[in-house]
Every structure is written in structure tokens, then in C-alpha cells.
Coordinates of C-alpha atoms in Angstrom, one line a residue:
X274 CA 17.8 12.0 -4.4
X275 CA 20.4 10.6 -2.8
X276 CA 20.8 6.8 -0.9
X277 CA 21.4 7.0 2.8
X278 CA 21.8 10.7 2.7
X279 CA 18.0 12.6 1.8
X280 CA 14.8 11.4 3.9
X281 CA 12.5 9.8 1.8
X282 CA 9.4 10.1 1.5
X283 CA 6.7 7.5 0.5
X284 CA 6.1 9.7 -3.0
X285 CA 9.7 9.7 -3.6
X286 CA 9.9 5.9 -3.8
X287 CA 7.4 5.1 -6.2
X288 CA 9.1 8.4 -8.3
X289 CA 12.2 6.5 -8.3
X290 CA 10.4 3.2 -9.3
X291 CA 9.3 4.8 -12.4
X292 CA 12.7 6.8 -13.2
X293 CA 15.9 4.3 -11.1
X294 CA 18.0 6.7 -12.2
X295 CA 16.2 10.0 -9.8
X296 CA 18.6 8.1 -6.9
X297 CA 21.8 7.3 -6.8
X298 CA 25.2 7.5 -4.1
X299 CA 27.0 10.3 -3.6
X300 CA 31.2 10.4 -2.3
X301 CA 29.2 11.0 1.2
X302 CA 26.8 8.0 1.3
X303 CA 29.8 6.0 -0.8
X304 CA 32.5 6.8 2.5
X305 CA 29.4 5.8 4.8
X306 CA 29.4 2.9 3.3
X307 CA 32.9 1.8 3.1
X308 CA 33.9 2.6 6.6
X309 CA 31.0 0.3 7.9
X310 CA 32.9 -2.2 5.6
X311 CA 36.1 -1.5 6.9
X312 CA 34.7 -1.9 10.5
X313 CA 33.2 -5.4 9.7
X314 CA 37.0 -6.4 8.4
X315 CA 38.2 -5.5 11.6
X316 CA 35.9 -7.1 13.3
X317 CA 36.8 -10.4 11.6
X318 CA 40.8 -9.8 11.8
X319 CA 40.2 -9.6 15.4
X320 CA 39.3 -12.4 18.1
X321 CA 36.2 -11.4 19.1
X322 CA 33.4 -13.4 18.8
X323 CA 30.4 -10.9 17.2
X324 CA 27.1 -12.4 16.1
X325 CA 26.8 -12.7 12.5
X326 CA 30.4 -11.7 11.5
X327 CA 32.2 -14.5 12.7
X328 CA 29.0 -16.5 14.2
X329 CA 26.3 -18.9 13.3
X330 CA 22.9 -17.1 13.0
X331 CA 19.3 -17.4 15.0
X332 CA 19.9 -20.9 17.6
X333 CA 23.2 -21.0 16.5
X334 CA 24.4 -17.9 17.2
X335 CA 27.0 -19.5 19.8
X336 CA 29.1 -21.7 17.0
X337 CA 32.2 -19.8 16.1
X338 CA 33.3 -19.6 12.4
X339 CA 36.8 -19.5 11.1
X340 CA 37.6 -16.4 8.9
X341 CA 37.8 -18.9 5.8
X342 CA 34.4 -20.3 6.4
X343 CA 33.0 -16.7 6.2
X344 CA 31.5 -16.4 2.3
X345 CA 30.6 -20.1 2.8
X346 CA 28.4 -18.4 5.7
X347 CA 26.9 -16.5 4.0
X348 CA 26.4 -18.1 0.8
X349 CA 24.1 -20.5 3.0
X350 CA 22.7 -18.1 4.8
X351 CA 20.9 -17.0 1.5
X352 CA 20.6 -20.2 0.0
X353 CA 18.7 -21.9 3.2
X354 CA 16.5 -18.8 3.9
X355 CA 14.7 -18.7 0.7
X356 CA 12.2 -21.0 1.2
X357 CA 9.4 -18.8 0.3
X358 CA 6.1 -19.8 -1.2
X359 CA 2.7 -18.7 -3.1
X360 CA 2.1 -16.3 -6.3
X361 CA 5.3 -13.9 -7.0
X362 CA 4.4 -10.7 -5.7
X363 CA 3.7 -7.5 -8.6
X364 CA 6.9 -6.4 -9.8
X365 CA 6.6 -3.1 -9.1
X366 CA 6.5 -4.4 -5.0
X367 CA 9.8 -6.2 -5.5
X368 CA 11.4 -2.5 -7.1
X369 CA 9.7 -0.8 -3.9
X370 CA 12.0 -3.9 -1.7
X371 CA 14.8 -3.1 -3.4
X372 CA 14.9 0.8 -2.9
X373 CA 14.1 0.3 0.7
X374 CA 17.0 -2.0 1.0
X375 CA 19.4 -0.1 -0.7
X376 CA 18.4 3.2 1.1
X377 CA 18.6 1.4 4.5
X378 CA 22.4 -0.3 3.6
X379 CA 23.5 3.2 2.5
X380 CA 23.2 4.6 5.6
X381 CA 26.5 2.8 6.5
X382 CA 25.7 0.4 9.6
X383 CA 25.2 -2.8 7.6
X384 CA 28.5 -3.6 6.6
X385 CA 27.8 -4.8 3.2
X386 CA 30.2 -3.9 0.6
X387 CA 29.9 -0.7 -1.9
X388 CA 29.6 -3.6 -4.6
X389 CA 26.9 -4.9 -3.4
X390 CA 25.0 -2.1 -2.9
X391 CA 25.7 -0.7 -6.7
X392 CA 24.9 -3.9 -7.7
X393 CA 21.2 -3.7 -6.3
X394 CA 21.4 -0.1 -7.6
X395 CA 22.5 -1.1 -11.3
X396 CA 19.8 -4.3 -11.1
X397 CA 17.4 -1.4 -10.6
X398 CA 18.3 0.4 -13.5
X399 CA 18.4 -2.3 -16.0
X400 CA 15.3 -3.3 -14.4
X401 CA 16.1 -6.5 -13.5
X402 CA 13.8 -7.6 -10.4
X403 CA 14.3 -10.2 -8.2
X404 CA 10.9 -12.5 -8.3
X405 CA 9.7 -13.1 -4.7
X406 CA 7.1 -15.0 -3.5
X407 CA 4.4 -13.2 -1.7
X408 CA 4.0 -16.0 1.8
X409 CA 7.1 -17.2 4.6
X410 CA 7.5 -14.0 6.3
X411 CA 6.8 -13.6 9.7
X412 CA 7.4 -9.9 10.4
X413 CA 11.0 -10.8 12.8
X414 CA 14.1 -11.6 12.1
X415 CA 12.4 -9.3 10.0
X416 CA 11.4 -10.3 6.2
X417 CA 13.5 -13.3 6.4
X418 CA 12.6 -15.8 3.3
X419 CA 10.9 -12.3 1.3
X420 CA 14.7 -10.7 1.2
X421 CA 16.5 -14.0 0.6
X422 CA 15.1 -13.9 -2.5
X423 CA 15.0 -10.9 -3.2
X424 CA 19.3 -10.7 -3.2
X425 CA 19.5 -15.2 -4.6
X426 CA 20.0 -12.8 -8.0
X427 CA 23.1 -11.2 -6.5
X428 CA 24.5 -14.9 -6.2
X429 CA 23.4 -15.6 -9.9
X430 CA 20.5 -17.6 -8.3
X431 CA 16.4 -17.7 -8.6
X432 CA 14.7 -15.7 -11.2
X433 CA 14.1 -12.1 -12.1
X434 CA 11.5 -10.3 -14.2
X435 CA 12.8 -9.2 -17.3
X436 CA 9.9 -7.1 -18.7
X437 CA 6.7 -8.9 -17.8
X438 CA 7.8 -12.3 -18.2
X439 CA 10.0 -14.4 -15.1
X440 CA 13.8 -15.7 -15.9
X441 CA 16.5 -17.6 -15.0
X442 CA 18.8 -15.1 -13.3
X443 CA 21.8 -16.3 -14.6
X444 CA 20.7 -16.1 -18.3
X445 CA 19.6 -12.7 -17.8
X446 CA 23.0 -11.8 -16.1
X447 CA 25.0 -12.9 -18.9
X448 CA 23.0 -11.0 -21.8
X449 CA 24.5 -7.9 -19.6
X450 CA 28.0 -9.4 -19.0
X451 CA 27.1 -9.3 -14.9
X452 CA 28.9 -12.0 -12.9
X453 CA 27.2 -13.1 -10.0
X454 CA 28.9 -12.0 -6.7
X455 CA 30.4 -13.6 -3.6
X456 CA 29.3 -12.4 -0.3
X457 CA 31.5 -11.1 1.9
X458 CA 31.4 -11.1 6.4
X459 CA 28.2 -9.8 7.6
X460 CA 26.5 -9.2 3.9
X461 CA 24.5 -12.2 3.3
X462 CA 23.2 -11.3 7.3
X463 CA 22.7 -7.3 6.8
X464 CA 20.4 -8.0 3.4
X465 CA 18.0 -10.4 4.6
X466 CA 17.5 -8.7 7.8
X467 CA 15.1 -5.8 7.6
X468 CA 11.4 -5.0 7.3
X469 CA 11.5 -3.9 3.4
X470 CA 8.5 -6.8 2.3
X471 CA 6.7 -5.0 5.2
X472 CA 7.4 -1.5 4.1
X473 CA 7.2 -2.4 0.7
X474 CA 3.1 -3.2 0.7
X475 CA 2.6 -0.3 3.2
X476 CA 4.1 2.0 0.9
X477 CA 2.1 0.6 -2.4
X478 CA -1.1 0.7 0.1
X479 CA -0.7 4.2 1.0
X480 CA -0.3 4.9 -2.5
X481 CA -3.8 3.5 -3.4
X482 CA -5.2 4.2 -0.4
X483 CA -4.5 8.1 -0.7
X484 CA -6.6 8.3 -4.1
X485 CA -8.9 5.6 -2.7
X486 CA -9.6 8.4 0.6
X487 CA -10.4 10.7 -1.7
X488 CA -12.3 9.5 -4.7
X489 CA -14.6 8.1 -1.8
X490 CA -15.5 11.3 -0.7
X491 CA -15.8 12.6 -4.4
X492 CA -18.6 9.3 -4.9
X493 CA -20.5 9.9 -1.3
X494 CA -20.9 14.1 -2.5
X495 CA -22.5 12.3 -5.6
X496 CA -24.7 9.9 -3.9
X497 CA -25.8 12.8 -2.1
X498 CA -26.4 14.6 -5.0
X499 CA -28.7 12.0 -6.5
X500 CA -30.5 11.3 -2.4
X501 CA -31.0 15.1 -2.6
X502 CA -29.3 14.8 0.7
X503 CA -28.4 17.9 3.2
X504 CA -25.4 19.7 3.1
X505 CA -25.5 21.0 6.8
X506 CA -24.1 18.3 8.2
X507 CA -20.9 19.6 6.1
X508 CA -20.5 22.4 7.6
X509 CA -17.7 24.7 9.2
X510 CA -18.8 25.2 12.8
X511 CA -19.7 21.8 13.3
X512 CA -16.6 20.2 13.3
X513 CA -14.7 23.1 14.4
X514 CA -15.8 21.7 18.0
X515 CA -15.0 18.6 17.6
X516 CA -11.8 19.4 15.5
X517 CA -10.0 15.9 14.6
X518 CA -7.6 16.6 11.9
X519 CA -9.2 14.0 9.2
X520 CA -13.2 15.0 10.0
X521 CA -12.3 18.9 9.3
X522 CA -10.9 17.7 5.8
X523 CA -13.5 16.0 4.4
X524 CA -16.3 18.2 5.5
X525 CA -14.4 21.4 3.8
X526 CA -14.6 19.0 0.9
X527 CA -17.7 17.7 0.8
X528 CA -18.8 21.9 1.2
X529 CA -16.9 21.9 -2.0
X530 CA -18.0 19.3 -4.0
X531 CA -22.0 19.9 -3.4
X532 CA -21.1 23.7 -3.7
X533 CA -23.8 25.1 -6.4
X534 CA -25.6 22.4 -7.0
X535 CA -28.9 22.7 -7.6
X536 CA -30.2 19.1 -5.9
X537 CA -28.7 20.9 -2.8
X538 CA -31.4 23.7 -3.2
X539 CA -34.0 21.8 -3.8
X540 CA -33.5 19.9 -0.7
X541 CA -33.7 23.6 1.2
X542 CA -37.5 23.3 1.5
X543 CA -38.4 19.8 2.1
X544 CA -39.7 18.1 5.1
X545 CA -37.1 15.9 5.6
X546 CA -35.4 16.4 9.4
X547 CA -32.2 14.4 8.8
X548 CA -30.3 12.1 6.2
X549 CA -29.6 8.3 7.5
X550 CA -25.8 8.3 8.8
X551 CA -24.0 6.9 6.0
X552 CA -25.0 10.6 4.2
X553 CA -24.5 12.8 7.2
X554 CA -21.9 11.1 9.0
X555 CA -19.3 11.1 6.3
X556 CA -16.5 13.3 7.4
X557 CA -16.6 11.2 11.2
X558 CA -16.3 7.7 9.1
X559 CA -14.0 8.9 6.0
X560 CA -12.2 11.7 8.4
X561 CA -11.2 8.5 11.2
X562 CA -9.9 6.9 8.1
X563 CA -7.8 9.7 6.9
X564 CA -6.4 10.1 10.5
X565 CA -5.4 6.4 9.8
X566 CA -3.6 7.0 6.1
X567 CA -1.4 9.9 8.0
X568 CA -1.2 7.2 11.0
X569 CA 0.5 4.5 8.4
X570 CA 2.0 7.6 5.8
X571 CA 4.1 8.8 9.4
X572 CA 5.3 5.0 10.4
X573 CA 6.0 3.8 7.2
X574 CA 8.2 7.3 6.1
X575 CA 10.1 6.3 9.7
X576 CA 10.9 3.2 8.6
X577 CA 11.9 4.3 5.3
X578 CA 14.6 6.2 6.6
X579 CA 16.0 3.5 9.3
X580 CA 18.5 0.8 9.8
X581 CA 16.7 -2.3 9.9
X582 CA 19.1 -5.5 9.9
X583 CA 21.0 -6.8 12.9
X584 CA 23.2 -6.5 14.3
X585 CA 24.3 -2.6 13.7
X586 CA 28.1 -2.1 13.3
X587 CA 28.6 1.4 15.1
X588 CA 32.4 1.0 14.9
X589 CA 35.4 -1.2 14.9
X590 CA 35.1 -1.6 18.7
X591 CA 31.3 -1.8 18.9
X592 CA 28.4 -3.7 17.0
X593 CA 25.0 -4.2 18.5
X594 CA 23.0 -6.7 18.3
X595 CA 19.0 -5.5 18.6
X596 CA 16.1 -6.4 17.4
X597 CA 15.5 -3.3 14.8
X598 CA 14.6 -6.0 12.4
X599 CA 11.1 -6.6 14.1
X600 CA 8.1 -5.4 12.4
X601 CA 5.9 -4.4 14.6
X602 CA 6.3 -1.2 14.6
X603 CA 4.8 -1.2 11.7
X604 CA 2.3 -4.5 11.8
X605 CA 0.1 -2.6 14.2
X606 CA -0.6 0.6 12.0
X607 CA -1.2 -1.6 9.1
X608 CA -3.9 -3.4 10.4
X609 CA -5.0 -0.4 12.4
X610 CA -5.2 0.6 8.2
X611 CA -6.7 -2.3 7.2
X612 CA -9.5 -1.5 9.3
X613 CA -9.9 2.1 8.0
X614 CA -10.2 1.1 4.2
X615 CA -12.8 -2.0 5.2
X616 CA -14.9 0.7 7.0
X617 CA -14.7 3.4 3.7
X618 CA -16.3 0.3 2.1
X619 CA -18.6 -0.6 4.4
X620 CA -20.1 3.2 4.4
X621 CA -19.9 2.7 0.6
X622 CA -21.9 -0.2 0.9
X623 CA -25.2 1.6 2.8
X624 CA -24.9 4.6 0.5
X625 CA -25.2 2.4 -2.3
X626 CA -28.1 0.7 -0.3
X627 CA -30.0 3.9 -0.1
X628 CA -30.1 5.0 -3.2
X629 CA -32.0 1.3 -4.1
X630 CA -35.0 1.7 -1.8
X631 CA -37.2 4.0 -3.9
X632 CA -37.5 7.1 -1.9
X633 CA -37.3 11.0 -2.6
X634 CA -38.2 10.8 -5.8
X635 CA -35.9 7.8 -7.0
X636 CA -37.6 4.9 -8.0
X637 CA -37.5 1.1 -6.9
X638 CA -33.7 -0.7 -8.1
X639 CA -33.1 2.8 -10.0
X640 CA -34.8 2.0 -12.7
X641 CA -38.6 2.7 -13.9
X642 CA -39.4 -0.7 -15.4
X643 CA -38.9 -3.2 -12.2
X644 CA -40.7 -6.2 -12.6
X645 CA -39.8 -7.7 -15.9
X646 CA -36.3 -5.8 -15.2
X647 CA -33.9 -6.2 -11.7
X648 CA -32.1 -2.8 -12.4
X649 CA -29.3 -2.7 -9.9
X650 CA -30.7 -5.0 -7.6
X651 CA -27.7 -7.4 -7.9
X652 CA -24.7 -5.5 -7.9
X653 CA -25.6 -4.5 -3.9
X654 CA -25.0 -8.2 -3.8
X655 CA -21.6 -8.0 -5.1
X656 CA -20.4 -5.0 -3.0
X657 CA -22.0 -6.7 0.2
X658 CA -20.3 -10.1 -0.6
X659 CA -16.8 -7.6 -0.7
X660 CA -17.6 -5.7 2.5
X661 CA -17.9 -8.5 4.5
X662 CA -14.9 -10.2 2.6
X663 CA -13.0 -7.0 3.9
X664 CA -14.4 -7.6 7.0
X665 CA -13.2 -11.2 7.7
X666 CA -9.7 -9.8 6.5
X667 CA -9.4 -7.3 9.4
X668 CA -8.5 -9.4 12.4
X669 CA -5.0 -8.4 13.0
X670 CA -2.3 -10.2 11.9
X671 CA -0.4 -8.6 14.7
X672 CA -2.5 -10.0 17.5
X673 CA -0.3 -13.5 16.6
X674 CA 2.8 -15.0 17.2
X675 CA 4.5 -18.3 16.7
X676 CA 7.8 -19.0 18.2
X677 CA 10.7 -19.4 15.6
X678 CA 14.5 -20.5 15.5
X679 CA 13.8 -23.2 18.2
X680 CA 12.2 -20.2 20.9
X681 CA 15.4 -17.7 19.9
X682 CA 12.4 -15.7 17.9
X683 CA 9.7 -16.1 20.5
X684 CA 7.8 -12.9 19.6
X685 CA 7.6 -12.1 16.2
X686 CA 4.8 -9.6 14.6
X687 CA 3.5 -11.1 11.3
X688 CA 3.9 -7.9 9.6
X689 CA 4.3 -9.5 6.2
X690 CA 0.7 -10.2 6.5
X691 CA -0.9 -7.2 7.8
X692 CA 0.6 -6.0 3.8
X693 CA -0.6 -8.3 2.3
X694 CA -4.3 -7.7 3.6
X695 CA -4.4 -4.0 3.4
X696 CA -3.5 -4.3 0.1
X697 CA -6.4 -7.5 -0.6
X698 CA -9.3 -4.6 1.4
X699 CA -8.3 -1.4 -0.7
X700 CA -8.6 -4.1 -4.0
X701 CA -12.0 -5.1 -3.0
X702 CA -12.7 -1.2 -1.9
X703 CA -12.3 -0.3 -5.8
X704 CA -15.1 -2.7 -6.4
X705 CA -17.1 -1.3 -3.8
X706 CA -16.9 2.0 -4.9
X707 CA -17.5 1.3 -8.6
X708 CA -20.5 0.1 -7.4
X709 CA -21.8 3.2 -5.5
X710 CA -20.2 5.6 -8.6
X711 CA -22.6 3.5 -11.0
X712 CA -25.7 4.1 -8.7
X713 CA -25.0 7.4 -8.1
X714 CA -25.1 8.2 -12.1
X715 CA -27.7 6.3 -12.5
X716 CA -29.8 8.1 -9.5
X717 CA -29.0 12.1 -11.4
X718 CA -30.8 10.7 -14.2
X719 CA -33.6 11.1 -12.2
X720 CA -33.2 14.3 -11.0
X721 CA -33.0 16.5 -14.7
X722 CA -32.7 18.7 -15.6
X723 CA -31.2 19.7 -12.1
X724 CA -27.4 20.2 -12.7
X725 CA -24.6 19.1 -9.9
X726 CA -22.4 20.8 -9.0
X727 CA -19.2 21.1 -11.7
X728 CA -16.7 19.0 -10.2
X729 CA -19.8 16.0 -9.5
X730 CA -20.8 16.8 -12.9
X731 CA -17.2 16.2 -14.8
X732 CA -17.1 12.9 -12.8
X733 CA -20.3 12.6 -14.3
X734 CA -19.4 12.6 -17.9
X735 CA -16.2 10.7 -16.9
X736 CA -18.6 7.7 -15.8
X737 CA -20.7 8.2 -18.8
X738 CA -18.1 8.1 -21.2
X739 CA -17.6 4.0 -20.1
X740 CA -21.5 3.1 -19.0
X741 CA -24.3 4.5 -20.2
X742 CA -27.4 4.5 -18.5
X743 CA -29.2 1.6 -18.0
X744 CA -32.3 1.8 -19.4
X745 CA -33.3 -2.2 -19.5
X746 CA -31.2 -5.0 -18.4
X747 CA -27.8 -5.6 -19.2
X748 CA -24.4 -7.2 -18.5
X749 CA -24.2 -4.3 -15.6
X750 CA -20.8 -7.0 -14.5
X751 CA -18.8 -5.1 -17.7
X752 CA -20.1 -1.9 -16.6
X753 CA -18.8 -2.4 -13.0
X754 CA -15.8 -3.5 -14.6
X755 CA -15.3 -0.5 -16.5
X756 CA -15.9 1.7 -13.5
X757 CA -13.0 -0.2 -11.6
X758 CA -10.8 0.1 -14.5
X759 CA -11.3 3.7 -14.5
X760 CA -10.8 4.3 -10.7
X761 CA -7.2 2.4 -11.2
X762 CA -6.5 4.5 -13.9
X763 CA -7.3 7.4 -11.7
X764 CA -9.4 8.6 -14.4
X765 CA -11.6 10.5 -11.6
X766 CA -11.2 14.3 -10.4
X767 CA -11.0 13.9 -6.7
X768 CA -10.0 17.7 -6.1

């Protein structure tokens, strides 16, 4: 894969986040580069007054500076925007920054120098990550305070992760020989402008939510299984007339997963009309929530492959200064996302409900000594406390604004948090789910010797190989745990 060149996709940053060395420059994406350098050194050798070459920034973007005041300029500009705040954000999000950034640069309308960029590139590869503070973004000038400190290591300054524990930069850079750098015209400007913190959490949230879509229809097909649901509601010609995109997936796989079992033929003759909604109405509510996942998965892959910083030099003569930096473009489909995962818990949630009540055949708290035993009476508790934590996290972020830079940022899109709660629901959604995958085990033990069909009964054993049945009470908390651990570990077959 090459920087500024190849389109990225979503999948091929976290690829390059495991192996730094799957990307790298080529002599076209190298000559990109330098002529936007050379352009910016024109720019400054002239008289022209251009915003952020040879100007202050935000309010004081009508104070001229001299051409010797220029790395001072931008050593400040770092310096005095990283003024983040909170936990450090995972590692791993930082490395997801930094490959966005240096795609985005490499596309040669930045202006910042081919040592820079290799800099960020060779940081990768020795994994040393900038630490950066997960709160101070709001979505425009873009990711502000985020990407200051995400480049204060390219100055020798703030701390990076070496392995799992947090450094001083420079001590890190002198173990391999690196000199911190000075900043050229424009640089400081064209790395701290940009949406990457924003792109960043969307990209590690489709990630999670793209197994997450899927393992939840995996755990509904095996709470049918244990309801002895219907499968009709599943079927072809149903949703060919109402034919959204995300419905017409998940009934062809629910067909699949319930495909041969025999709870499914025993259901054939019963007197049963109709299964409550959160059984039949599973590919409407997880299909809606697909169509958001490709909603997010086609804004975010956009975004990937833009210039995001301001302004954008286009040539010696011209530079443009825009408002590409503004997030949100990609603040609405996040919460718009948010919203999607909350509601995959919330179904979870009912399913999990239904398979409590005692009915069909399943006894009272799914288990057959209630009374002197609560069963699975409490962990509804849990997964309701989550669904309606999920539900207080989806207002949208990108409903607000504050005025910034003394009213020069009047609009901005807070962006930064719409990430940060997606990724917060789909956490709490793994919970959720553990819970439903532990009731729906528990509910096929009373319907042997009837077999599932073979891909519910793999997940089956899966589950079972963590959590046994519960036969009397227990600490079910270490079984939910166990279940969580195996849905991040994507221990499940979801296909």
C-alpha cells in the first residue's frame, strides 16, 4: 500500500497497524510531496500575505509574520494547542491517527516537508506512539488539541508509548539516536489541522461494530432456537418487497443459521400465531443497523482518502483557505451509528427478557429450582442498566456547538465526541450480548435432546467450553465475564 497514492480502505488501516511496514512512499507520492513543499517556500519568499504561511492563526489570522519568525510560529502553534485532557486514548487509536495523517499529508497539499512525513512513518515502525488524551476536541479547526499532541513527539516533546508503558519522548528518542525536529512554514498548521481523532474512533468502531452486527444476529438465531420461535418471518419473499439492502442480509442469514434445526420443526405444529417482535422483527431492527455500518464504513473510507487541514496549497500562485478541516461530515453518521448499535442492544435486551418469563416449555429464570435459587434473574438487571446507559449516550453530539477563537470558529461539529460514544455503546453492546448468549445456552438445555442447527450448535460448545450450565447459584458475574472476553476475542462463528 502506498501513502497518498492507493485508496484506503478502513481494513487496510488496521492491517497496517499490525504490520507499519505493509505502507510506505513511493518516488510518486515522495515528488507529491515535495512540490507542495516547494510551493509553500515560494509562498514565503514572496510578499503575499497567505494564512498560516506567513500569518497568525484562528483570530489572528490578520498579524503578518516575518520569514525569521516562521519555525518560532510554528513551534507555538504546537506547543499552545496541546492542551488536551482526560485518560490517554488506547494505543492502537493513536497508530490509527497517525496513518490517517500521514496518508492525508502524502497527498501533497499540506506543505509539510518529506522529513516530517518519514518521521511519522519511521515513529510508526519503531512503534513509538504519541500519547494523546482522549477530551479538548471540538470536531473544527478540526482535531485541534488531539493532533497537537499527537506530532509534540516530532519536537522531542510529551510522551509516547513504548510497549505498554507511557515515556518521556525525548528519552525514548535518544535510545534510537532520533533528534527532535524543527518545523518548518505551514507544517506545524497542516498536522494539527485535520479530522484524524475523528476518523480514528470511527474506523476502530466500524471495526467492532462489523463483528458486533454480526455475532448479534448469530445470538438472536440462538435465542430463537431456545423460544422455539418461527422461522417464517425469515423468509425470502417477504423482504424481497420491501427490499432495503441491510433487512435482505440478515433474513438470508437468519434462514441460514436456524437451517436444520430441529427446535424449528417442532415449532411447525404448534398453536402459536406469531413470535413477540424482538424474534420476528430481527432483520427490520438488525438490517436498519447494518444500513448504518455501510452508512459510517462509506463516510469514514471518504475521509480516509481526503485532504483535511487548511488551508490547501494548490500551487505556488494559489492556496485556499476552506474549512475541509470540519468534522461534520463525519459527526452526523457517527451518531446516526451510535444509535444503530444502542438499538442492537436494546432488541438484545427483550430477547434476553423472553427467554426469562417461563413459557413454551422453558421454565421460570431458566432454571428448575426458583425459589431457594434466582437463576438469571439478575443479569437482565445488568443488561437493562447498559441499554439504557446506551440510551442516554445517544443524543447527538453534533446537535451542539460552542463558538471558538473569539467567534472566528462559530460552528464547530463536536465530532471528537460522537467517537468517543460510539465506541462507549458498542463496549456496553458486548455486555449486552454476553448476556442474551448465556441465556440462550442455558434455554437449549431445555430443549434435549433436540439438536440446533450446526453453526448455533458450534457456538454452542464455544459458550460451553467458558460457562457451564448453571445448575444452582453461582458467581454468573465471571460467567458473563467470560462470555465478553470471548466475544472480544472473536472466539464466535458469525458466518
Amino acid at each position: 500500500m502506498i501513502y497518498g497514492v492507493d485508496v484506503f480502505t478502513f481494513h487496510d488501516v488496521l492491517e497496517i497497524c499490525k504490520k507499519p511496514n505493509k505502507a510506505k512512499l513511493n518516488k510518486a507520492a515522495k515528488e507529491q510531496i515535495l512540490k507542495s513543499q516547494r510551493n509553500v517556500q515560494k509562498i514565503v519568499e514572496s510578499d503575499r500575505c497567505v494564512y498560516g504561511i506567513n500569518t497568525g492563526f484562528g483570530p489572528l489570522c490578520d498579524t503578518k509574520i516575518s520569514a525569521d519568525e516562521t519555525a518560532q510560529l510554528q513551534y507555538n502553534l504546537i506547543i499552545s494547542h496541546a492542551v488536551g485532557v482526560g485518560k490517554p486514548i488506547e494505543k492502537e487509536l493513536s497508530k490509527i491517527m497517525m496513518i490517517a495523517k500521514v496518508h492525508a499529508l502524502s497527498k501533497g497539499f499540506s506543505g509539510v516537508s518529506l522529513e516530517v512525513i518519514e518521521r511519522m512513518i519511521l515513529m510508526l515502525e519503531k512503534d513509538i506512539i504519541p500519547v494523546v488524551p482522549e477530551q479538548g476536541s471540538v470536531g473544527a479547526s478540526g482535531d485541534l488539541a488531539p493532533l497537537a499532541h499527537l506530532v509534540l513527539p516530532l519536537l522531542g516533546l510529551g510522551q509516547v508509548w513504548e510497549g505498554d508503558k507511557v515515556s518521556n519522548t525525548m528519552e525514548v528518542l535518544e535510545k534510537h539516536n532520533l533528534e527532535a525536529l524543527v518545523l518548518g512554514p505551514k507544517e506545524g498548521l497542516g498536522l494539527i489541522n485535520g479530522t484524524q481523532f475523528i476518523l480514528a474512533h470511527a474506523i476502530k468502531g466500524l471495526e467492532k461494530f462489523e463483528y458486533l452486527l454480526d455475532l448479534a444476529d448469530v445470538t438472536a438465531a440462538m435465542s430463537i432456537e431456545a423460544y422455539r420461535g418461527s422461522a417464517s418471518p425469515f423468509k425470502k419473499e417477504l423482504h424481497e418487497i420491501r427490499p432495503f439492502a441491510g433487512s435482505k442480509k440478515v433474513a438470508a442469514r437468519m434462514l441460514k443459521f436456524l437451517k436444520g434445526s430441529e427446535n424449528m420443526q417442532a415449532h411447525e405444529d404448534c398453536e402459536r400465531v406469531q413470535d413477540p417482535y424482538s424474534m420476528r422483527c430481527v432483520p427490520q431492527v438488525h438490517g436498519a443497523s447494518r444500513n448504518s455500518f455501510e452508512h459510517l464504513k462509506g463516510m469514514a473510507e471518504t475521509e480516509l482518502n481526503s485532504v483535511t487541514d487548511n488551508p490547501i496549497v494548490l500551487s505556488a500562485e494559489e492556496s485556499i483557505s476552506g474549512g475541509n478541516f470540519h468534522g461534520q461530515l463525519m459527526a452526523l453518521p457517527l451518531d446516526y451509528a451510535t444509535l444503530a448499535a444502542a438499538e442492537l442492544g436494546n432488541i438484545s435486551d427483550r430477547r434476553s427478557y423472553l427467554l426469562l418469563e417461563g413459557k413454551y416449555g422453558l421454565p421460570r429464570l431458566l432454571t428448575e429450582s426458583s425459589g431457594l435459587n434466582s437463576g438469571f434473574m439478575i443479569p437482565q438487571y445488568t443488561s437493562a442498566a447498559l441499554v439504557t446507559e446506551n440510551k442516554t449516550l445517544c443524543f447527538p453530539a453534533s446537535a451542539d456547538s460552542i463558538p471558538t477563537s473569539l467567534g472566528q470558529e462559530d460552528h464547530v461539529s463536536m465530532g471528537s465526541i460522537s467517537g468517543r460514544k460510539f465506541n462507549q455503546v458498542l463496549g456496553n453492546l458486548v455486555n449486552i450480548l454476553s448476556v442474551e448468549l448465556m441465556f440462550a445456552a442455558q434455554g437449549l438445555e431445555f430443549r434435549r435432546p433436540a439438536k440446533c442447527s450446526k453453526l448455533i450448535e458450534e457456538n454452542y460448545t464455544i459458550l460451553r467450553s467458558k460457562v457451564a450450565k448453571l445448575e444452582d447459584d453461582r458467581l454468573i458475574g465471571q460467567d458473563m465475564l467470560a462470555i465478553a472476553e470471548l466475544i472480544n476475542e472473536r472466539k464466535f462463528v458469525v458466518n
